[in-house]
PDB file of C-alpha atoms in Angstrom:
ATOM      1  CA  MET A 111     138.620  49.067 152.341  1.00  0.00           C
ATOM      2  CA  ILE A 112     135.421  51.253 152.047  1.00  0.00           C
ATOM      3  CA  GLY A 113     137.370  54.050 150.157  1.00  0.00           C
ATOM      4  CA  TRP A 114     138.795  51.436 147.755  1.00  0.00           C
ATOM      5  CA  PHE A 115     135.388  49.951 147.210  1.00  0.00           C
ATOM      6  CA  LYS A 116     133.946  53.369 146.385  1.00  0.00           C
ATOM      7  CA  ARG A 117     136.770  54.222 144.078  1.00  0.00           C
ATOM      8  CA  LEU A 118     136.252  50.953 142.225  1.00  0.00           C
ATOM      9  CA  PHE A 119     132.460  51.556 141.864  1.00  0.00           C
ATOM     10  CA  LYS A 120     133.058  54.913 140.611  1.00  0.00           C
ATOM     11  CA  ARG A 121     135.471  53.686 138.071  1.00  0.00           C
ATOM     12  CA  ARG A 122     133.110  50.989 136.794  1.00  0.00           C
ATOM     13  CA  LYS A 123     130.472  53.430 136.517  1.00  0.00           C
ATOM     14  CA  VAL A 124     132.766  55.905 134.557  1.00  0.00           C
ATOM     15  CA  SER A 125     133.740  53.123 132.233  1.00  0.00           C
ATOM     16  CA  ILE A 126     130.105  52.366 131.298  1.00  0.00           C
ATOM     17  CA  PHE A 127     129.552  55.897 130.498  1.00  0.00           C
ATOM     18  CA  GLU A 128     132.848  56.231 128.481  1.00  0.00           C
ATOM     19  CA  LYS A 129     131.677  53.071 126.505  1.00  0.00           C
ATOM     20  CA  ARG A 130     128.296  54.799 125.942  1.00  0.00           C
ATOM     21  CA  ILE A 131     129.779  57.943 124.373  1.00  0.00           C
ATOM     22  CA  GLY A 132     132.482  55.976 122.616  1.00  0.00           C
ATOM     23  CA  TYR A 133     135.298  58.149 124.169  1.00  0.00           C
ATOM     24  CA  GLU A 134     137.801  57.254 126.863  1.00  0.00           C
ATOM     25  CA  PHE A 135     139.147  60.050 128.938  1.00  0.00           C
ATOM     26  CA  ARG A 136     142.922  60.228 129.513  1.00  0.00           C
ATOM     27  CA  ASN A 137     142.423  62.851 132.249  1.00  0.00           C
ATOM     28  CA  GLN A 138     139.443  61.649 134.305  1.00  0.00           C
ATOM     29  CA  SER A 139     139.142  64.956 136.236  1.00  0.00           C
ATOM     30  CA  TYR A 140     137.890  66.440 133.028  1.00  0.00           C
ATOM     31  CA  LEU A 141     134.934  64.164 132.757  1.00  0.00           C
ATOM     32  CA  GLU A 142     134.246  64.491 136.514  1.00  0.00           C
ATOM     33  CA  GLN A 143     134.079  68.166 136.292  1.00  0.00           C
ATOM     34  CA  ALA A 144     131.849  68.185 133.211  1.00  0.00           C
ATOM     35  CA  LEU A 145     129.349  66.224 135.240  1.00  0.00           C
ATOM     36  CA  THR A 146     129.407  68.187 138.446  1.00  0.00           C
ATOM     37  CA  HIS A 147     126.420  70.272 138.975  1.00  0.00           C
ATOM     38  CA  PRO A 148     127.062  73.546 140.929  1.00  0.00           C
ATOM     39  CA  SER A 149     124.802  72.235 143.823  1.00  0.00           C
ATOM     40  CA  TYR A 150     127.401  69.498 144.531  1.00  0.00           C
ATOM     41  CA  LEU A 151     130.052  72.087 145.542  1.00  0.00           C
ATOM     42  CA  SER A 152     128.086  73.546 148.429  1.00  0.00           C
ATOM     43  CA  GLY A 153     127.284  70.065 149.795  1.00  0.00           C
ATOM     44  CA  ASN A 154     130.738  68.602 149.682  1.00  0.00           C
ATOM     45  CA  ASN A 155     133.231  71.122 151.142  1.00  0.00           C
ATOM     46  CA  GLY A 156     136.212  68.657 150.625  1.00  0.00           C
ATOM     47  CA  TYR A 157     135.649  68.422 146.883  1.00  0.00           C
ATOM     48  CA  LYS A 158     138.359  69.676 144.810  1.00  0.00           C
ATOM     49  CA  ASN A 159     136.938  69.868 141.355  1.00  0.00           C
ATOM     50  CA  SER A 160     134.787  73.004 139.981  1.00  0.00           C
ATOM     51  CA  SER A 161     131.432  72.536 138.510  1.00  0.00           C
ATOM     52  CA  TYR A 162     130.748  72.218 134.891  1.00  0.00           C
ATOM     53  CA  GLU A 163     129.960  75.984 134.291  1.00  0.00           C
ATOM     54  CA  ARG A 164     133.491  76.780 132.840  1.00  0.00           C
ATOM     55  CA  PHE A 165     133.359  73.584 130.556  1.00  0.00           C
ATOM     56  CA  GLU A 166     129.849  74.664 129.520  1.00  0.00           C
ATOM     57  CA  PHE A 167     131.204  77.931 128.215  1.00  0.00           C
ATOM     58  CA  LEU A 168     133.797  76.274 126.145  1.00  0.00           C
ATOM     59  CA  GLY A 169     131.512  73.630 124.863  1.00  0.00           C
ATOM     60  CA  ASP A 170     128.857  76.060 123.824  1.00  0.00           C
ATOM     61  CA  ALA A 171     131.541  77.896 121.600  1.00  0.00           C
ATOM     62  CA  LEU A 172     132.830  74.731 120.067  1.00  0.00           C
ATOM     63  CA  LEU A 173     129.395  73.246 119.422  1.00  0.00           C
ATOM     64  CA  GLY A 174     128.417  76.604 117.556  1.00  0.00           C
ATOM     65  CA  PHE A 175     131.539  76.504 115.472  1.00  0.00           C
ATOM     66  CA  ILE A 176     131.583  72.702 114.553  1.00  0.00           C
ATOM     67  CA  VAL A 177     127.610  72.904 113.722  1.00  0.00           C
ATOM     68  CA  SER A 178     128.318  75.896 111.464  1.00  0.00           C
ATOM     69  CA  ASP A 179     131.243  74.253 109.695  1.00  0.00           C
ATOM     70  CA  TYR A 180     129.153  71.058 109.393  1.00  0.00           C
ATOM     71  CA  LEU A 181     126.132  72.819 107.706  1.00  0.00           C
ATOM     72  CA  PHE A 182     128.302  75.083 105.544  1.00  0.00           C
ATOM     73  CA  LYS A 183     129.980  72.141 103.892  1.00  0.00           C
ATOM     74  CA  LYS A 184     126.794  69.924 103.725  1.00  0.00           C
ATOM     75  CA  TYR A 185     124.597  72.485 102.159  1.00  0.00           C
ATOM     76  CA  PRO A 186     126.361  74.636  99.627  1.00  0.00           C
ATOM     77  CA  GLN A 187     123.038  75.598  98.031  1.00  0.00           C
ATOM     78  CA  PHE A 188     121.732  77.181 101.397  1.00  0.00           C
ATOM     79  CA  ASN A 189     121.759  80.939 101.746  1.00  0.00           C
ATOM     80  CA  GLU A 190     122.687  82.566 105.188  1.00  0.00           C
ATOM     81  CA  GLY A 191     119.125  82.512 106.628  1.00  0.00           C
ATOM     82  CA  GLU A 192     118.695  78.631 105.770  1.00  0.00           C
ATOM     83  CA  LEU A 193     121.862  77.965 107.588  1.00  0.00           C
ATOM     84  CA  THR A 194     121.151  80.064 110.596  1.00  0.00           C
ATOM     85  CA  GLU A 195     117.735  78.388 110.904  1.00  0.00           C
ATOM     86  CA  ARG A 196     119.165  74.831 110.928  1.00  0.00           C
ATOM     87  CA  ARG A 197     121.799  75.867 113.189  1.00  0.00           C
ATOM     88  CA  ARG A 198     119.384  77.246 115.534  1.00  0.00           C
ATOM     89  CA  ILE A 199     117.602  73.977 115.763  1.00  0.00           C
ATOM     90  CA  LEU A 200     120.800  71.782 116.097  1.00  0.00           C
ATOM     91  CA  VAL A 201     122.161  73.897 118.926  1.00  0.00           C
ATOM     92  CA  SER A 202     119.072  74.630 120.854  1.00  0.00           C
ATOM     93  CA  GLY A 203     118.672  73.584 124.437  1.00  0.00           C
ATOM     94  CA  LYS A 204     115.802  71.327 123.505  1.00  0.00           C
ATOM     95  CA  ALA A 205     117.815  69.522 120.993  1.00  0.00           C
ATOM     96  CA  LEU A 206     120.781  69.176 123.403  1.00  0.00           C
ATOM     97  CA  SER A 207     118.691  67.842 126.351  1.00  0.00           C
ATOM     98  CA  GLN A 208     116.998  65.315 123.941  1.00  0.00           C
ATOM     99  CA  ILE A 209     120.367  64.081 122.814  1.00  0.00           C
ATOM    100  CA  ALA A 210     121.698  64.002 126.440  1.00  0.00           C
ATOM    101  CA  LEU A 211     118.645  61.992 127.486  1.00  0.00           C
ATOM    102  CA  LYS A 212     119.549  59.408 124.810  1.00  0.00           C
ATOM    103  CA  LEU A 213     122.995  59.263 126.420  1.00  0.00           C
ATOM    104  CA  ARG A 214     121.485  58.807 129.861  1.00  0.00           C
ATOM    105  CA  LEU A 215     123.473  61.815 131.016  1.00  0.00           C
ATOM    106  CA  GLN A 216     121.243  62.424 133.941  1.00  0.00           C
ATOM    107  CA  ASP A 217     122.380  59.074 135.522  1.00  0.00           C
ATOM    108  CA  TYR A 218     126.041  60.572 135.919  1.00  0.00           C
ATOM    109  CA  ILE A 219     125.535  64.058 136.915  1.00  0.00           C
ATOM    110  CA  LEU A 220     126.795  64.687 140.504  1.00  0.00           C
ATOM    111  CA  PHE A 221     124.207  66.684 142.757  1.00  0.00           C
ATOM    112  CA  SER A 222     123.943  67.561 146.287  1.00  0.00           C
ATOM    113  CA  HIS A 223     121.508  65.288 147.972  1.00  0.00           C
ATOM    114  CA  LYS A 224     118.922  68.092 148.583  1.00  0.00           C
ATOM    115  CA  ASP A 225     119.220  69.198 145.030  1.00  0.00           C
ATOM    116  CA  SER A 226     119.185  65.633 143.148  1.00  0.00           C
ATOM    117  CA  TYR A 227     118.167  65.427 139.592  1.00  0.00           C
ATOM    118  CA  GLU A 228     114.568  64.207 140.442  1.00  0.00           C
ATOM    119  CA  LEU A 229     113.935  67.399 142.526  1.00  0.00           C
ATOM    120  CA  VAL A 230     115.246  70.140 140.087  1.00  0.00           C
ATOM    121  CA  GLU A 231     112.449  71.428 138.010  1.00  0.00           C
ATOM    122  CA  ASP A 232     114.303  72.618 134.858  1.00  0.00           C
ATOM    123  CA  HIS A 233     115.799  69.209 133.714  1.00  0.00           C
ATOM    124  CA  GLN A 234     116.212  70.464 130.205  1.00  0.00           C
ATOM    125  CA  ALA A 235     118.419  73.375 130.838  1.00  0.00           C
ATOM    126  CA  ILE A 236     120.571  71.177 133.194  1.00  0.00           C
ATOM    127  CA  LEU A 237     120.966  68.405 130.573  1.00  0.00           C
ATOM    128  CA  ALA A 238     121.846  71.065 127.962  1.00  0.00           C
ATOM    129  CA  ASP A 239     124.535  72.644 130.157  1.00  0.00           C
ATOM    130  CA  ALA A 240     126.099  69.299 131.025  1.00  0.00           C
ATOM    131  CA  TYR A 241     125.923  68.202 127.339  1.00  0.00           C
ATOM    132  CA  GLU A 242     127.984  71.303 126.515  1.00  0.00           C
ATOM    133  CA  ALA A 243     130.380  70.866 129.357  1.00  0.00           C
ATOM    134  CA  LEU A 244     131.016  67.306 128.124  1.00  0.00           C
ATOM    135  CA  ILE A 245     131.940  68.692 124.768  1.00  0.00           C
ATOM    136  CA  GLY A 246     134.382  71.015 126.445  1.00  0.00           C
ATOM    137  CA  ALA A 247     135.868  68.169 128.447  1.00  0.00           C
ATOM    138  CA  ILE A 248     136.390  65.905 125.207  1.00  0.00           C
ATOM    139  CA  TYR A 249     137.955  68.928 123.567  1.00  0.00           C
ATOM    140  CA  LEU A 250     140.377  69.628 126.460  1.00  0.00           C
ATOM    141  CA  ASP A 251     141.225  65.911 126.724  1.00  0.00           C
ATOM    142  CA  GLY A 252     141.425  64.843 123.146  1.00  0.00           C
ATOM    143  CA  GLY A 253     141.218  68.024 120.759  1.00  0.00           C
ATOM    144  CA  ILE A 254     138.724  69.001 118.274  1.00  0.00           C
ATOM    145  CA  GLU A 255     138.724  65.913 116.018  1.00  0.00           C
ATOM    146  CA  SER A 256     137.555  63.823 119.113  1.00  0.00           C
ATOM    147  CA  VAL A 257     134.673  66.425 119.457  1.00  0.00           C
ATOM    148  CA  ILE A 258     133.842  66.112 115.831  1.00  0.00           C
ATOM    149  CA  ARG A 259     133.895  62.291 115.915  1.00  0.00           C
ATOM    150  CA  PHE A 260     131.638  62.384 119.092  1.00  0.00           C
ATOM    151  CA  LEU A 261     129.074  64.786 117.229  1.00  0.00           C
ATOM    152  CA  GLU A 262     129.063  62.773 114.257  1.00  0.00           C
ATOM    153  CA  ARG A 263     128.157  59.841 116.204  1.00  0.00           C
ATOM    154  CA  PHE A 264     125.412  61.246 118.445  1.00  0.00           C
ATOM    155  CA  HIS A 265     124.408  64.771 117.269  1.00  0.00           C
ATOM    156  CA  PHE A 266     124.393  64.934 113.492  1.00  0.00           C
ATOM    157  CA  VAL A 267     122.791  61.636 113.118  1.00  0.00           C
ATOM    158  CA  GLU A 268     119.652  63.338 114.908  1.00  0.00           C
ATOM    159  CA  GLU A 269     119.531  66.166 112.288  1.00  0.00           C
ATOM    160  CA  ILE A 270     116.500  64.786 110.316  1.00  0.00           C
ATOM    161  CA  ASN A 271     114.596  63.819 113.514  1.00  0.00           C
ATOM    162  CA  LEU A 272     115.132  67.308 114.958  1.00  0.00           C
ATOM    163  CA  LEU A 273     114.269  69.311 111.800  1.00  0.00           C
ATOM    164  CA  GLU A 274     111.095  67.434 111.226  1.00  0.00           C
ATOM    165  CA  SER A 275     109.896  67.575 114.978  1.00  0.00           C
ATOM    166  CA  ARG A 276     107.061  69.974 115.491  1.00  0.00           C
ATOM    167  CA  ASP A 277     109.027  70.957 118.659  1.00  0.00           C
ATOM    168  CA  PHE A 278     111.562  72.851 116.593  1.00  0.00           C
ATOM    169  CA  VAL A 279     109.185  74.640 114.285  1.00  0.00           C
ATOM    170  CA  ASN A 280     109.681  78.528 114.422  1.00  0.00           C
ATOM    171  CA  PHE A 281     105.793  79.273 114.390  1.00  0.00           C
ATOM    172  CA  LYS A 282     106.489  82.928 115.299  1.00  0.00           C
ATOM    173  CA  GLY A 283     108.652  83.271 112.453  1.00  0.00           C
ATOM    174  CA  LYS A 284     106.259  81.602 110.033  1.00  0.00           C
ATOM    175  CA  LEU A 285     103.359  83.716 111.114  1.00  0.00           C
ATOM    176  CA  LEU A 286     105.439  86.900 110.605  1.00  0.00           C
ATOM    177  CA  GLU A 287     106.474  85.837 107.033  1.00  0.00           C
ATOM    178  CA  PHE A 288     102.866  85.043 106.411  1.00  0.00           C
ATOM    179  CA  LEU A 289     101.562  88.329 107.480  1.00  0.00           C
ATOM    180  CA  GLN A 290     104.072  90.104 105.700  1.00  0.00           C
ATOM    181  CA  SER A 291     103.445  88.453 102.498  1.00  0.00           C
ATOM    182  CA  GLN A 292      99.730  89.352 102.838  1.00  0.00           C
ATOM    183  CA  GLY A 293     100.780  93.026 103.453  1.00  0.00           C
ATOM    184  CA  PHE A 294      99.828  92.891 107.038  1.00  0.00           C
ATOM    185  CA  SER A 295     101.685  94.420 110.056  1.00  0.00           C
ATOM    186  CA  PRO A 296     103.919  92.095 112.110  1.00  0.00           C
ATOM    187  CA  PRO A 297     102.103  90.378 114.925  1.00  0.00           C
ATOM    188  CA  LYS A 298     102.104  91.640 118.402  1.00  0.00           C
ATOM    189  CA  TYR A 299     101.663  89.405 121.560  1.00  0.00           C
ATOM    190  CA  LYS A 300      99.678  90.262 124.499  1.00  0.00           C
ATOM    191  CA  LEU A 301      99.802  88.628 127.941  1.00  0.00           C
ATOM    192  CA  GLU A 302      96.173  87.761 128.960  1.00  0.00           C
ATOM    193  CA  ARG A 303      96.541  85.805 132.180  1.00  0.00           C
ATOM    194  CA  VAL A 304      98.865  84.058 134.353  1.00  0.00           C
ATOM    195  CA  LEU A 305      97.591  80.982 136.091  1.00  0.00           C
ATOM    196  CA  GLY A 306      98.913  78.677 138.933  1.00  0.00           C
ATOM    197  CA  PRO A 307     101.541  79.079 141.691  1.00  0.00           C
ATOM    198  CA  ASP A 308     104.791  81.199 141.441  1.00  0.00           C
ATOM    199  CA  HIS A 309     106.826  78.154 140.985  1.00  0.00           C
ATOM    200  CA  ARG A 310     104.754  76.797 138.109  1.00  0.00           C
ATOM    201  CA  LYS A 311     103.292  79.752 136.390  1.00  0.00           C
ATOM    202  CA  TYR A 312     100.915  79.033 133.271  1.00  0.00           C
ATOM    203  CA  TYR A 313     100.898  81.903 130.728  1.00  0.00           C
ATOM    204  CA  LEU A 314      98.053  82.660 128.332  1.00  0.00           C
ATOM    205  CA  ILE A 315      99.116  84.880 125.449  1.00  0.00           C
ATOM    206  CA  SER A 316      97.223  86.091 122.454  1.00  0.00           C
ATOM    207  CA  ALA A 317      98.463  87.090 118.949  1.00  0.00           C
ATOM    208  CA  TRP A 318      97.164  90.236 117.171  1.00  0.00           C
ATOM    209  CA  SER A 319      97.805  92.090 113.975  1.00  0.00           C
ATOM    210  CA  GLU A 320      96.271  95.429 112.857  1.00  0.00           C
ATOM    211  CA  GLY A 321      93.810  95.285 115.984  1.00  0.00           C
ATOM    212  CA  LYS A 322      92.509  91.760 114.912  1.00  0.00           C
ATOM    213  CA  PHE A 323      92.733  88.854 117.280  1.00  0.00           C
ATOM    214  CA  LEU A 324      94.605  85.931 115.575  1.00  0.00           C
ATOM    215  CA  GLY A 325      95.086  83.139 118.218  1.00  0.00           C
ATOM    216  CA  LEU A 326      95.513  82.321 121.807  1.00  0.00           C
ATOM    217  CA  GLY A 327      98.092  80.117 123.092  1.00  0.00           C
ATOM    218  CA  GLY A 328      99.419  78.843 126.612  1.00  0.00           C
ATOM    219  CA  GLY A 329     102.535  77.462 128.154  1.00  0.00           C
ATOM    220  CA  PHE A 330     104.824  77.193 131.113  1.00  0.00           C
ATOM    221  CA  SER A 331     106.999  80.058 129.640  1.00  0.00           C
ATOM    222  CA  ARG A 332     105.955  83.177 127.788  1.00  0.00           C
ATOM    223  CA  LYS A 333     108.120  81.897 124.855  1.00  0.00           C
ATOM    224  CA  GLU A 334     106.091  78.613 124.777  1.00  0.00           C
ATOM    225  CA  ALA A 335     102.764  80.450 125.014  1.00  0.00           C
ATOM    226  CA  GLU A 336     103.612  82.823 122.166  1.00  0.00           C
ATOM    227  CA  GLN A 337     104.791  79.914 119.963  1.00  0.00           C
ATOM    228  CA  GLN A 338     101.342  78.140 120.445  1.00  0.00           C
ATOM    229  CA  ALA A 339      99.570  81.335 119.929  1.00  0.00           C
ATOM    230  CA  ALA A 340     101.379  81.775 116.510  1.00  0.00           C
ATOM    231  CA  GLU A 341     100.702  78.201 115.568  1.00  0.00           C
ATOM    232  CA  ARG A 342      97.117  78.521 116.111  1.00  0.00           C
ATOM    233  CA  ALA A 343      96.814  81.903 114.446  1.00  0.00           C
ATOM    234  CA  LEU A 344      98.771  80.557 111.453  1.00  0.00           C
ATOM    235  CA  LYS A 345      96.465  77.450 111.210  1.00  0.00           C
ATOM    236  CA  ILE A 346      93.275  79.873 111.205  1.00  0.00           C
ATOM    237  CA  LEU A 347      94.795  82.267 108.631  1.00  0.00           C
ATOM    238  CA  LEU A 348      95.819  79.501 106.252  1.00  0.00           C
ATOM    239  CA  LYS A 349      92.377  77.858 106.593  1.00  0.00           C
ATOM    240  CA  GLU A 350      90.627  81.187 105.792  1.00  0.00           C
ATOM    241  CA  GLU A 351      92.907  81.725 102.730  1.00  0.00           C
ATOM    242  CA  LYS A 352      91.698  78.430 101.213  1.00  0.00           C
TER     243      LYS A 352
END
């Protein structure tokens, strides 16, 4: 009786998710594997499925191809560099995690009890991985046309929001372009300090060109700190130019 109730509860939860994504799986094991975090396997020895890692590998390749095809057809006037920049944004981990949050993917991922979603620090990476795994699962279950319809409904409609978001501006690239246009050397980034505990390090990084300090940035990763340093440097340089 208890086993029957658990199966019924699980099926109702799956049905809600399928309605949310607009796709009903013929093979439910594909969906279950796409939503299984690696930690769940270690805590459930009798569990027969694998984690989402193999589906993530497949979904990553599919996403890259379909997004490239979409951009190539939509923007015949764009050159390779412009297409590459748009694709970078649309397939970035931050973009995938934002879309996954809108789908409430975190409510359906299977974790071990000691490694639940609330306790895992890097939520963005987990959501991005699970989103790619979901794409892989849809492909295996319904083919590439099903994946395209899913992306049209949830991914491509976010294109303008993603492109206009400050989160996706490549400030390092823009700073490099500006310096080169003025005849200066490419920027160099120097780690100034690392603050905070090992599990939550905060990096302070400065941007330089030809021995001149341009700006200081901070973030919980070197990449984030470099981006902020480049943004601040660019703001100062553009102000000086006026």
